[in-house]
């Protein structure tokens, strides 16, 4: 079993950035605000503090 991605409560300071980490062939994104992690197969879409979705995340979602 792969370890679960970290998921912490976001406190409205979220800023999602792509990392160099890869999990199951998918790039891992991390939130600078709350240290949560995301990959494109996760069942949620990471949003920035202002409610938008970053271009990097959108580009990642388009790869599927
Ligand atoms: Zn966050």
PDB file of C-alpha atoms and ligand atoms in Angstrom:
ATOM      1  CA  UNK A   1       0.000   0.000   0.000  1.00  0.00           C
ATOM      2  CA  UNK A   2       1.272   3.410  -0.897  1.00  0.00           C
ATOM      3  CA  UNK A   3       1.222   5.898   1.877  1.00  0.00           C
ATOM      4  CA  UNK A   4      -1.704   8.313   1.690  1.00  0.00           C
ATOM      5  CA  UNK A   5      -1.099  11.803   0.489  1.00  0.00           C
ATOM      6  CA  UNK A   6      -0.906  14.348   3.235  1.00  0.00           C
ATOM      7  CA  UNK A   7      -4.097  16.288   3.639  1.00  0.00           C
ATOM      8  CA  UNK A   8      -4.259  19.055   6.184  1.00  0.00           C
ATOM      9  CA  UNK A   9      -6.933  21.613   6.814  1.00  0.00           C
ATOM     10  CA  UNK A  10      -6.264  24.632   4.678  1.00  0.00           C
ATOM     11  CA  UNK A  11      -6.359  27.949   6.418  1.00  0.00           C
ATOM     12  CA  UNK A  12      -6.914  30.152   3.381  1.00  0.00           C
ATOM     13  CA  UNK A  13      -3.243  30.595   2.693  1.00  0.00           C
ATOM     14  CA  UNK A  14      -3.057  27.900   0.069  1.00  0.00           C
ATOM     15  CA  UNK A  15      -0.578  28.101  -2.735  1.00  0.00           C
ATOM     16  CA  UNK A  16      -0.148  24.903  -4.757  1.00  0.00           C
ATOM     17  CA  UNK A  17       3.189  24.256  -6.371  1.00  0.00           C
ATOM     18  CA  UNK A  18       4.520  21.371  -8.437  1.00  0.00           C
ATOM     19  CA  UNK A  19       7.309  19.419  -6.786  1.00  0.00           C
ATOM     20  CA  UNK A  20       9.928  17.120  -8.249  1.00  0.00           C
ATOM     21  CA  UNK A  21       8.311  14.212  -6.434  1.00  0.00           C
ATOM     22  CA  UNK A  22       6.462  11.581  -8.467  1.00  0.00           C
ATOM     23  CA  UNK A  23       3.919   9.169  -7.064  1.00  0.00           C
ATOM     24  CA  UNK A  24       2.503   6.325  -9.172  1.00  0.00           C
ATOM     25  CA  UNK A  25       3.770   8.136 -12.247  1.00  0.00           C
ATOM     26  CA  UNK A  26       1.993  11.360 -11.364  1.00  0.00           C
ATOM     27  CA  UNK A  27       3.605  14.598 -10.329  1.00  0.00           C
ATOM     28  CA  UNK A  28       3.052  15.508  -6.698  1.00  0.00           C
ATOM     29  CA  UNK A  29       1.899  19.024  -5.877  1.00  0.00           C
ATOM     30  CA  UNK A  30       2.274  20.552  -2.448  1.00  0.00           C
ATOM     31  CA  UNK A  31       0.433  23.336  -0.729  1.00  0.00           C
ATOM     32  CA  UNK A  32       2.786  25.915   0.700  1.00  0.00           C
ATOM     33  CA  UNK A  33       0.058  27.087   3.050  1.00  0.00           C
ATOM     34  CA  UNK A  34      -0.903  23.859   4.790  1.00  0.00           C
ATOM     35  CA  UNK A  35       1.586  21.251   3.545  1.00  0.00           C
ATOM     36  CA  UNK A  36      -1.089  19.106   1.898  1.00  0.00           C
ATOM     37  CA  UNK A  37      -0.230  17.040  -1.157  1.00  0.00           C
ATOM     38  CA  UNK A  38      -2.101  16.399  -4.387  1.00  0.00           C
ATOM     39  CA  UNK A  39      -1.795  14.330  -7.546  1.00  0.00           C
ATOM     40  CA  UNK A  40      -4.114  14.449 -10.533  1.00  0.00           C
ATOM     41  CA  UNK A  41      -5.827  11.190  -9.562  1.00  0.00           C
ATOM     42  CA  UNK A  42      -6.848  12.633  -6.208  1.00  0.00           C
ATOM     43  CA  UNK A  43     -10.562  13.146  -5.874  1.00  0.00           C
ATOM     44  CA  UNK A  44     -10.401  16.881  -5.373  1.00  0.00           C
ATOM     45  CA  UNK A  45      -9.058  19.879  -7.208  1.00  0.00           C
ATOM     46  CA  UNK A  46      -6.623  21.989  -5.248  1.00  0.00           C
ATOM     47  CA  UNK A  47      -7.617  25.624  -5.053  1.00  0.00           C
ATOM     48  CA  UNK A  48      -5.554  28.643  -4.286  1.00  0.00           C
ATOM     49  CA  UNK A  49      -6.359  30.863  -1.335  1.00  0.00           C
ATOM     50  CA  UNK A  50      -8.497  33.058  -3.615  1.00  0.00           C
ATOM     51  CA  UNK A  51     -10.541  30.110  -4.903  1.00  0.00           C
ATOM     52  CA  UNK A  52      -8.900  29.859  -8.303  1.00  0.00           C
ATOM     53  CA  UNK A  53      -7.049  26.862  -9.684  1.00  0.00           C
ATOM     54  CA  UNK A  54      -3.469  27.511 -10.676  1.00  0.00           C
ATOM     55  CA  UNK A  55      -2.312  27.189 -14.273  1.00  0.00           C
ATOM     56  CA  UNK A  56       0.131  24.486 -13.220  1.00  0.00           C
ATOM     57  CA  UNK A  57      -2.674  22.418 -11.721  1.00  0.00           C
ATOM     58  CA  UNK A  58      -4.877  22.926 -14.786  1.00  0.00           C
ATOM     59  CA  UNK A  59      -2.038  21.840 -17.038  1.00  0.00           C
ATOM     60  CA  UNK A  60      -1.561  18.727 -14.932  1.00  0.00           C
ATOM     61  CA  UNK A  61      -5.278  17.874 -15.113  1.00  0.00           C
ATOM     62  CA  UNK A  62      -5.221  18.192 -18.890  1.00  0.00           C
ATOM     63  CA  UNK A  63      -2.612  15.416 -19.115  1.00  0.00           C
ATOM     64  CA  UNK A  64      -5.030  12.647 -18.230  1.00  0.00           C
TER      65      UNK A  64
HETATM   66 ZN1  LIG B   1      -3.495  24.379   1.651  1.00  0.00          ZN
END
